[in-house]
CSV table of C-alpha atoms and ligand atoms in Angstrom, one decimal:
chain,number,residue,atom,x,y,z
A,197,UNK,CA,0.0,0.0,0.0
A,198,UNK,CA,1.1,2.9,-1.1
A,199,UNK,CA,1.3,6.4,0.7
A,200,UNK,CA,1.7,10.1,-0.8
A,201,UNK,CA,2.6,13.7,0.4
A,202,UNK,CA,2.6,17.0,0.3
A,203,UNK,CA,4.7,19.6,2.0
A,204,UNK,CA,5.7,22.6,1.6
A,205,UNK,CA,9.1,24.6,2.1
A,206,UNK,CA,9.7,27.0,4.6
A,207,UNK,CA,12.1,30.8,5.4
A,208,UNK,CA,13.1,30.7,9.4
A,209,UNK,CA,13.0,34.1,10.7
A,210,UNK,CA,14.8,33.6,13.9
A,211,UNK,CA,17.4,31.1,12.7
A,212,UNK,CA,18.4,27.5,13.5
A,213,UNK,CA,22.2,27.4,13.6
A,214,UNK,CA,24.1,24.6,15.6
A,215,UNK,CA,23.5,21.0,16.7
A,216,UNK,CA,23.8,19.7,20.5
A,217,UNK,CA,23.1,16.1,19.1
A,218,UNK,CA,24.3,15.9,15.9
A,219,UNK,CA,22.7,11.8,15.1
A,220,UNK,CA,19.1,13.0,16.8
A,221,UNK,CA,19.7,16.7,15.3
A,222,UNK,CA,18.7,18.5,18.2
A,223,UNK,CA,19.3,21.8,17.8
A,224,UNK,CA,21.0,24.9,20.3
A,225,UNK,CA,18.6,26.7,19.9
A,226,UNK,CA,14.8,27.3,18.9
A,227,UNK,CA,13.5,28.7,15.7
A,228,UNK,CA,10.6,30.1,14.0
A,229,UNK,CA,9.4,30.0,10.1
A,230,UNK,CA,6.5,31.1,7.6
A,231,UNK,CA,5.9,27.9,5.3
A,232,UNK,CA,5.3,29.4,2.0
A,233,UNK,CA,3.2,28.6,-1.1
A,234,UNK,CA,5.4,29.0,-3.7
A,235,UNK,CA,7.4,26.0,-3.5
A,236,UNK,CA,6.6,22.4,-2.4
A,237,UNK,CA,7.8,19.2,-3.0
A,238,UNK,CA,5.7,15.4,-3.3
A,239,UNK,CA,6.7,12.2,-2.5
A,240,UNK,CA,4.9,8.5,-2.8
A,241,UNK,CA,6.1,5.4,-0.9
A,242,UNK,CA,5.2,2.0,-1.9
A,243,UNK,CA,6.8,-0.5,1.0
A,244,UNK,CA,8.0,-3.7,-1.7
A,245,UNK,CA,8.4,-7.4,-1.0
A,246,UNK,CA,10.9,-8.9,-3.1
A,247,UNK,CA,13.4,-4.8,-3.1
A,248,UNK,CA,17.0,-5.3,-2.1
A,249,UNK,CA,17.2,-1.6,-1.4
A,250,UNK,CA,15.1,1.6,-1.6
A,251,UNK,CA,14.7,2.4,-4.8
A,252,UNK,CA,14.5,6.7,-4.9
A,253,UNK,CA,13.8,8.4,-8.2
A,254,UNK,CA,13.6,12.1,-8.1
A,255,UNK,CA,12.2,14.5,-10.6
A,256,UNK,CA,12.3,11.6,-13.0
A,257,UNK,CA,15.9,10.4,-12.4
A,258,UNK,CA,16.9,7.3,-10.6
A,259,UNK,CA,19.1,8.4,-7.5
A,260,UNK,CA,22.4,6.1,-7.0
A,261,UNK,CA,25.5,6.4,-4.6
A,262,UNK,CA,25.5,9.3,-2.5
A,263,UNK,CA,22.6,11.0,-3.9
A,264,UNK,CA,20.3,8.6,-2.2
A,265,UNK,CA,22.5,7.8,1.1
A,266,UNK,CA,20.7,10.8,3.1
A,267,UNK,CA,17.3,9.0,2.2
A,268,UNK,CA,18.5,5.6,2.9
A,269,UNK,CA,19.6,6.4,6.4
A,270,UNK,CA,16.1,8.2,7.1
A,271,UNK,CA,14.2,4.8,5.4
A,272,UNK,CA,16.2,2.7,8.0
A,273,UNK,CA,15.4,4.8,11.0
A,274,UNK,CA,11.6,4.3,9.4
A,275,UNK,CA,12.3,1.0,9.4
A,276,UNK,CA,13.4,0.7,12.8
A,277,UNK,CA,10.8,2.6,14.4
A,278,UNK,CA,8.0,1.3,12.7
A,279,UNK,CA,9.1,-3.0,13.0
A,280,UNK,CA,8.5,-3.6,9.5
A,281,UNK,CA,11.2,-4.2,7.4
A,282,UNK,CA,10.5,-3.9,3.3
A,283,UNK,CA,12.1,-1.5,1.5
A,284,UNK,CA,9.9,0.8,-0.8
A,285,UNK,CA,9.9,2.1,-4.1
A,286,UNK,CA,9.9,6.0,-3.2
A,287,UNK,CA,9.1,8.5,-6.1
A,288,UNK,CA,9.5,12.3,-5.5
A,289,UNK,CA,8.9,15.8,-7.2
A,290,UNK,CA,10.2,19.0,-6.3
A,291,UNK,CA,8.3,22.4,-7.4
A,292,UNK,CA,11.5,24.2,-6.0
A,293,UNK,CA,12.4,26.2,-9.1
A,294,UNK,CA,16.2,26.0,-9.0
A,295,UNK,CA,16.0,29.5,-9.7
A,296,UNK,CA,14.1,30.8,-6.7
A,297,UNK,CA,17.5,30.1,-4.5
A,298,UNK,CA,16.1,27.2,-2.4
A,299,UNK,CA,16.7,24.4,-1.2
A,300,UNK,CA,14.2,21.2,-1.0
A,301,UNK,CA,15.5,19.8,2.3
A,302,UNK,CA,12.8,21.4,4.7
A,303,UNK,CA,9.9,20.0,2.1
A,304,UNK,CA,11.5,16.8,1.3
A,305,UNK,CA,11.8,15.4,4.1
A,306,UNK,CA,8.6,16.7,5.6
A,307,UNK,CA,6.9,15.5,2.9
A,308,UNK,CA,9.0,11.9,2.6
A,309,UNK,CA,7.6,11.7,6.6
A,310,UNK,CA,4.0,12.1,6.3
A,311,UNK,CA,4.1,9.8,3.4
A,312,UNK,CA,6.7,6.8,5.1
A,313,UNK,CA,4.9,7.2,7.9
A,314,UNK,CA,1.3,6.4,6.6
A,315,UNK,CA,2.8,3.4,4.6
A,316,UNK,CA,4.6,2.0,7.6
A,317,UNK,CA,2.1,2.5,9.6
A,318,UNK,CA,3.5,4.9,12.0
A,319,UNK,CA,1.9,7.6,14.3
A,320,UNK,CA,0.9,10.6,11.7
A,321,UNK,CA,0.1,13.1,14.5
A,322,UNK,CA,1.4,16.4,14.0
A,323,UNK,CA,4.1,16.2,16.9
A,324,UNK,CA,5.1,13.1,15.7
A,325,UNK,CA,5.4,13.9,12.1
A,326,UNK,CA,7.8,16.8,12.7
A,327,UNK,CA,10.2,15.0,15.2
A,328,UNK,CA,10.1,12.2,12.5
A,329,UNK,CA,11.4,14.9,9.7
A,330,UNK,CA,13.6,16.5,12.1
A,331,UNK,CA,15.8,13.6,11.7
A,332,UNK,CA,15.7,13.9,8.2
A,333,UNK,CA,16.9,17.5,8.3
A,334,UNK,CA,16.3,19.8,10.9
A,335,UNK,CA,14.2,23.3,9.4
A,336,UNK,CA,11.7,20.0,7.9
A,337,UNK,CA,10.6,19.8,11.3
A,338,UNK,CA,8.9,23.2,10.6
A,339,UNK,CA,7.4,22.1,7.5
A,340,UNK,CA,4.9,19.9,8.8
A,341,UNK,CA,2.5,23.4,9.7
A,342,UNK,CA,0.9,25.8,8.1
A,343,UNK,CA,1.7,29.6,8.5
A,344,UNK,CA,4.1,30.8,11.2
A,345,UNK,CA,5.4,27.7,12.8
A,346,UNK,CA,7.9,27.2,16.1
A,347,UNK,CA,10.8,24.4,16.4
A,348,UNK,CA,11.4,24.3,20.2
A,349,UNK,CA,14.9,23.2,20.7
A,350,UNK,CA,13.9,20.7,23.5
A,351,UNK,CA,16.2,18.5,25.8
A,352,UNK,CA,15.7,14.8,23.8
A,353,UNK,CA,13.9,13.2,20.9
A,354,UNK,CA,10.4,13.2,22.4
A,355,UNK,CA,10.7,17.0,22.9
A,356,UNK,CA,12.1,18.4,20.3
A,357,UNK,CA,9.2,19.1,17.8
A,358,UNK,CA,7.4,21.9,15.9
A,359,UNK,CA,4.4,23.6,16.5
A,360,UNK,CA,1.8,26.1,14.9
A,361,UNK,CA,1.7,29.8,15.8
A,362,UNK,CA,-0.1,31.8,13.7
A,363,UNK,CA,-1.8,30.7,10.4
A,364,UNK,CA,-0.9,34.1,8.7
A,365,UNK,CA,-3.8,35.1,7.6
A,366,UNK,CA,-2.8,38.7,6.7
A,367,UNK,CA,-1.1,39.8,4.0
A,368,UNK,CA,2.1,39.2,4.2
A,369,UNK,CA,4.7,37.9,1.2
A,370,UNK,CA,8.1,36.9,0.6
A,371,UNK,CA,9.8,37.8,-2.4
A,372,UNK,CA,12.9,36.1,-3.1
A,373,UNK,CA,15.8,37.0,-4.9
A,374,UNK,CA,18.2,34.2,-6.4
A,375,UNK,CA,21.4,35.4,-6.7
A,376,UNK,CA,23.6,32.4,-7.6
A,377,UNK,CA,22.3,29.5,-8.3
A,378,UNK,CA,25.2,27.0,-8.0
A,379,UNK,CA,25.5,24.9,-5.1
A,380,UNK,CA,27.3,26.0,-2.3
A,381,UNK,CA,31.0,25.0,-1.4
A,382,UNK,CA,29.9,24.8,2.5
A,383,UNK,CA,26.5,22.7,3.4
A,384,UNK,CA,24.6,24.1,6.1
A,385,UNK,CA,25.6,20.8,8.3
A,386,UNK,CA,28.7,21.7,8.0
A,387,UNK,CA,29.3,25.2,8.2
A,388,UNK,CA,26.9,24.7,11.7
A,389,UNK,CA,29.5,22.1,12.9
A,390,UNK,CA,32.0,24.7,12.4
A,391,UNK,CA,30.6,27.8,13.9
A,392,UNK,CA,29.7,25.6,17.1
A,393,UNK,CA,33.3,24.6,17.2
A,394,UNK,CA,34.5,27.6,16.6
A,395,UNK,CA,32.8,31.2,16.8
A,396,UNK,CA,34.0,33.4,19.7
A,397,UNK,CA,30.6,34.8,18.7
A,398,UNK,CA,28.7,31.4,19.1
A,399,UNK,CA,27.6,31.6,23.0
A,400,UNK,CA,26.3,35.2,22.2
A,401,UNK,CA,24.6,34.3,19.0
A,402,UNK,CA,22.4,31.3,21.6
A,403,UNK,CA,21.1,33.6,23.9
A,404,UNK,CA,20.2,36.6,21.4
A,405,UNK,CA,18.5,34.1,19.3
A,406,UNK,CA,16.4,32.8,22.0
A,407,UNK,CA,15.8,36.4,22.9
A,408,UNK,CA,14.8,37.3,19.4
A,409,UNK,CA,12.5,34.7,19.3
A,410,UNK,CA,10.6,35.6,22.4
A,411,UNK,CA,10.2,39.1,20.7
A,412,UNK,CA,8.9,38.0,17.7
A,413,UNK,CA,6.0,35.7,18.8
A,414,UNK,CA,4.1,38.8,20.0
A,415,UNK,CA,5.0,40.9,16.9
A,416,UNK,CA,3.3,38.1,14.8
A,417,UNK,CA,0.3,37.7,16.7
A,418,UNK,CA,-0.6,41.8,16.9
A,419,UNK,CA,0.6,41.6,12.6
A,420,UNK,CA,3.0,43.9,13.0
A,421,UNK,CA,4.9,43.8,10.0
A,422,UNK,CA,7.9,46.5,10.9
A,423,UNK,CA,8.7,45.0,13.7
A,424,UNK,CA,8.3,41.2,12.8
A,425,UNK,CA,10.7,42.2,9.9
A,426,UNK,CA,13.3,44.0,12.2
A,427,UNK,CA,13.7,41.3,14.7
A,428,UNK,CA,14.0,38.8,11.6
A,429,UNK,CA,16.7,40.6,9.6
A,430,UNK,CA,18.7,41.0,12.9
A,431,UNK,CA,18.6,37.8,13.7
A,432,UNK,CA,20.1,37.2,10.7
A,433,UNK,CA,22.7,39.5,10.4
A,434,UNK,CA,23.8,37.8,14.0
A,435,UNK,CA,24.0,34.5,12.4
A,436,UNK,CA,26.0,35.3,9.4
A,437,UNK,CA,28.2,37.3,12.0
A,438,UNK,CA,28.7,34.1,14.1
A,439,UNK,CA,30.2,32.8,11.1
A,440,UNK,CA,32.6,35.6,10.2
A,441,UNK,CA,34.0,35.0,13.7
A,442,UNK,CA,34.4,30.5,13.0
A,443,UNK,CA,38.1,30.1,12.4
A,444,UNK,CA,38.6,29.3,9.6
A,445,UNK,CA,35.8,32.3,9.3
A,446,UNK,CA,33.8,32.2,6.0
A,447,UNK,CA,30.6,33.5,4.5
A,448,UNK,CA,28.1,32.9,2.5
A,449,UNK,CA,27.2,35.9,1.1
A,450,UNK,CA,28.4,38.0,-2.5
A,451,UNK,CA,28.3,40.6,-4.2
A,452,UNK,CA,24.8,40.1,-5.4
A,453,UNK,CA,23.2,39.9,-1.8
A,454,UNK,CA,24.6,42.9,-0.6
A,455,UNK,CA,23.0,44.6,-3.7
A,456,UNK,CA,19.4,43.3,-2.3
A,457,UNK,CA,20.2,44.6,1.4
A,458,UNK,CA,20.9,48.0,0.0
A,459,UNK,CA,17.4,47.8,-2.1
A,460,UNK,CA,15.6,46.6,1.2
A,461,UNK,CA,17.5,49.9,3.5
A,462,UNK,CA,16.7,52.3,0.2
A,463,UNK,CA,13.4,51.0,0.1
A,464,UNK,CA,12.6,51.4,3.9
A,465,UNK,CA,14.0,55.2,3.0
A,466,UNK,CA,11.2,55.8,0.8
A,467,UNK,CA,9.2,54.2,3.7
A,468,UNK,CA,8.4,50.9,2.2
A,469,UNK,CA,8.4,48.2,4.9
A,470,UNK,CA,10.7,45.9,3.5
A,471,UNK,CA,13.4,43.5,5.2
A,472,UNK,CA,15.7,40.9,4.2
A,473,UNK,CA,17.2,37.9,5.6
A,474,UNK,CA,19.5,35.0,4.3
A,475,UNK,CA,19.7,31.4,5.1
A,476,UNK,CA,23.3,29.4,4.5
A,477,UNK,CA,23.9,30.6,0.8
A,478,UNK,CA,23.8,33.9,-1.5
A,479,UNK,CA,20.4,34.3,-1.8
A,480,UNK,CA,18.4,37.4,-0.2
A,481,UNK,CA,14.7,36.8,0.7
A,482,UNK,CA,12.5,40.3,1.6
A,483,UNK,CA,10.1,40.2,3.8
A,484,UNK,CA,6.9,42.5,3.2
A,485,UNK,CA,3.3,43.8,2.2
A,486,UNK,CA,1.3,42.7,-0.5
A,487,UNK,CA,1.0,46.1,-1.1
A,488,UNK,CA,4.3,46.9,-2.2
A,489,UNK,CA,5.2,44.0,-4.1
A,490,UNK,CA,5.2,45.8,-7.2
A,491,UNK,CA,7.3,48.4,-6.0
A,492,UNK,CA,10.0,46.1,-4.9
A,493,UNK,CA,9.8,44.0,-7.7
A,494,UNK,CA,10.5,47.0,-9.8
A,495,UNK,CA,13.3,47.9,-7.6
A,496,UNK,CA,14.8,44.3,-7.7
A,497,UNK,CA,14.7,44.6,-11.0
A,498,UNK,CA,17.2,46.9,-12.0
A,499,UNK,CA,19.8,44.6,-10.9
A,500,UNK,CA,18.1,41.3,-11.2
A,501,UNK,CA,16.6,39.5,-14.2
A,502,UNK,CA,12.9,38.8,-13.7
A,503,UNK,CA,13.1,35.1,-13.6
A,504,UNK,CA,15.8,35.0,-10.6
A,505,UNK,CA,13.0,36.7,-8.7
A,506,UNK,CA,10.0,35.1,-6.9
A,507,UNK,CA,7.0,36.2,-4.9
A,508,UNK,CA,5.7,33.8,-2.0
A,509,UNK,CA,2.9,33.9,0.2
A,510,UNK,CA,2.2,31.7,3.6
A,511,UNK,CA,1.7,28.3,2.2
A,512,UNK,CA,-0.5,25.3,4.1
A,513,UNK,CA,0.8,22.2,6.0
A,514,UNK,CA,1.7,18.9,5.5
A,515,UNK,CA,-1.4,17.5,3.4
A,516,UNK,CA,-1.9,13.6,2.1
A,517,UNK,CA,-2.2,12.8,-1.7
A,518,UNK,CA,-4.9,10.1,-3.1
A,519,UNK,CA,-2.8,9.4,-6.2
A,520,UNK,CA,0.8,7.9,-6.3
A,521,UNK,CA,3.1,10.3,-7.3
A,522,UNK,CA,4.5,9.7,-11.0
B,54,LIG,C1,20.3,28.6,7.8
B,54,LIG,O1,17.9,22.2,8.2
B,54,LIG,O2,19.3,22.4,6.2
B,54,LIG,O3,18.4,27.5,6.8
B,54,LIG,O4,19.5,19.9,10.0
B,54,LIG,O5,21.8,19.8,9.0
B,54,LIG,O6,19.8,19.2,7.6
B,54,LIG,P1,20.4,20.1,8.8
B,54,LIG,O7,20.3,21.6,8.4
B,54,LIG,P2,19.2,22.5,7.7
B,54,LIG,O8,19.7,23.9,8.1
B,54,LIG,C2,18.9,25.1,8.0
B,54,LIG,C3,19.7,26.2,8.3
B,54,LIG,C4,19.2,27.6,8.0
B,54,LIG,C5,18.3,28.1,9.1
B,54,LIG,C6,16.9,27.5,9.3
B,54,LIG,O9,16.3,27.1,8.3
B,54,LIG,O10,16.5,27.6,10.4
């Protein structure tokens, strides 16, 4: 019996940045996301007697070697946790342009979680969903919700889960600005491992974040935009700074996303709400109104070709599919 899935990927706006428990990825610190329309990914998996091995194709290709490894080490934990022991024919789509600058993890293995664990016949409760994904990667623990959606860092497995905020219902959007769209010399697992090791700026960068996030949750629930979008794009300056100060230091950020900060401070000049924030790679993603979409679009692209830019707009949770996926 078959199972399939769809989730959707997610922006944190108070950032997850470090492991304490790098096998159960439990994170230092919590975080907070908007799940957003734009771009989702959908998975089927068929558990089948007579497979020597999972057998993943993606987008229409059959994965081999390392491609798959990541999956097969989440399959097996399935596996273990669920007492049955097939492996499963697993067939997955991404609607993550490559162009819109993001990555697939958060949906993927949200979505590879609902569906694995309806056809292993696992506990598909919300809480158990997202501590399920979080060991796939840890921002698709945030993926499982709707809207504005909190990881709390927790002290174990059982506690260390995601949970709804706010639906975000008000009209908010993302518009996101790919800047390069090559992959990036330092994944986020490891450039995490190194900060943690590291950064002189690490312990401060733990407690602001936690502070940050206890400022934001009342911003979002009154819709305050402004300040929502200031406590975001600090929070993200503080990460990337973290970095700066790992030894070896290194950054993520070029030429390109300084250009999009300077739109999102020239635009706030001209009294725009408007505010940026970057995850572990190039690309700049601006928080705002609906109402000024245009205007930033038209901004953006003075420097930007149209199709490297992309508007979002708070996307649904983890939702089951009646047809295999093809
Ligand atoms: C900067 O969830 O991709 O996007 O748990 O190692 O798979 P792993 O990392 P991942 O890291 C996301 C880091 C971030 C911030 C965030 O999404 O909270």
């Amino acid at each position: 019996m078959y199972a399939a899935a769809r989730a959707y990927t997610n922006i944190a706006l108070i950032k997850y940045w470090g492991k304490k428990d790098e096998q159960l990825i439990l994170p230092m610190n919590s975080s907070l996301s908007l799940t957003l329309d734009a771009f989702y990914t959908e998975t089927s998996v068929e558990p089948l007697q007579g497979l020597h091995e999972d057998e993943v194709m993606m987008d229409g290709v059959l994965l081999s070697g390392a491609s798959v490894a990541k999956i097969n080490r989440f399959m097996n934990l399935v596996r273990e946790k669920s007492g049955r022991h097939m492996f499963a024919r697993i067939v997955t789509r991404n609607h993550v342009p490559v162009a819109s600058g993001f990555a697939s993890s958060a949906s993927g293995f949200a979505t590879l979680s609902a569906a694995a664990a309806r056809a292993y016949g696992m506990d598909c409760s919300g809480a158990a969903l997202s501590r399920l994904a979080r060991r796939g990667s840890g921002s698709a623990s945030r993926s499982i919700y709707g809207g504005f959606v909190k990881w709390m860092k927790g002290t174990d497995d059982a506690s260390s889960y995601a949970v709804p905020v706010d639906p975000a219902k008000w009209p908010i959007c993302l518009v996101s600005v790919a800047v390069n769209k090559q992959p990036k010399k330092i994944s986020s697992r490891e450039g995490m491992r190194r900060t943690v090791k590291t950064s002189s700026f690490y312990p401060v960068w733990i407690k602001e974040a936690e502070r940050d996030l206890a400022r934001i949750e009342p911003a979002i629930r009154k819709h305050d935009l402004d300040m929502v979008g200031k406590i975001a794009e600090a929070n993200a300056l503080k990460m990337h700074a973290a970095m700066l100060a790992a030894d070896p230091p290194f950054t993520y950020w070029e030429e390109g996303t300084m250009t999009v900060m300077r739109c999102a401070v020239h635009l706030r000049e001209q009294g725009i709400p408007c505010y940026f924030t970057m995850d572990a790679g190039p690309n700049v993603k601006l928080l705002c109104s609906e109402a000024d979409v245009g205007r930033i679009l038209e901004d953006l692209s003075e420097f930007f070709p149209s199709e490297s830019l992309t508007v979002a707009r708070p996307g649904p949770g983890v939702d089951y599919l009646k047809n295999p996926i093809q």
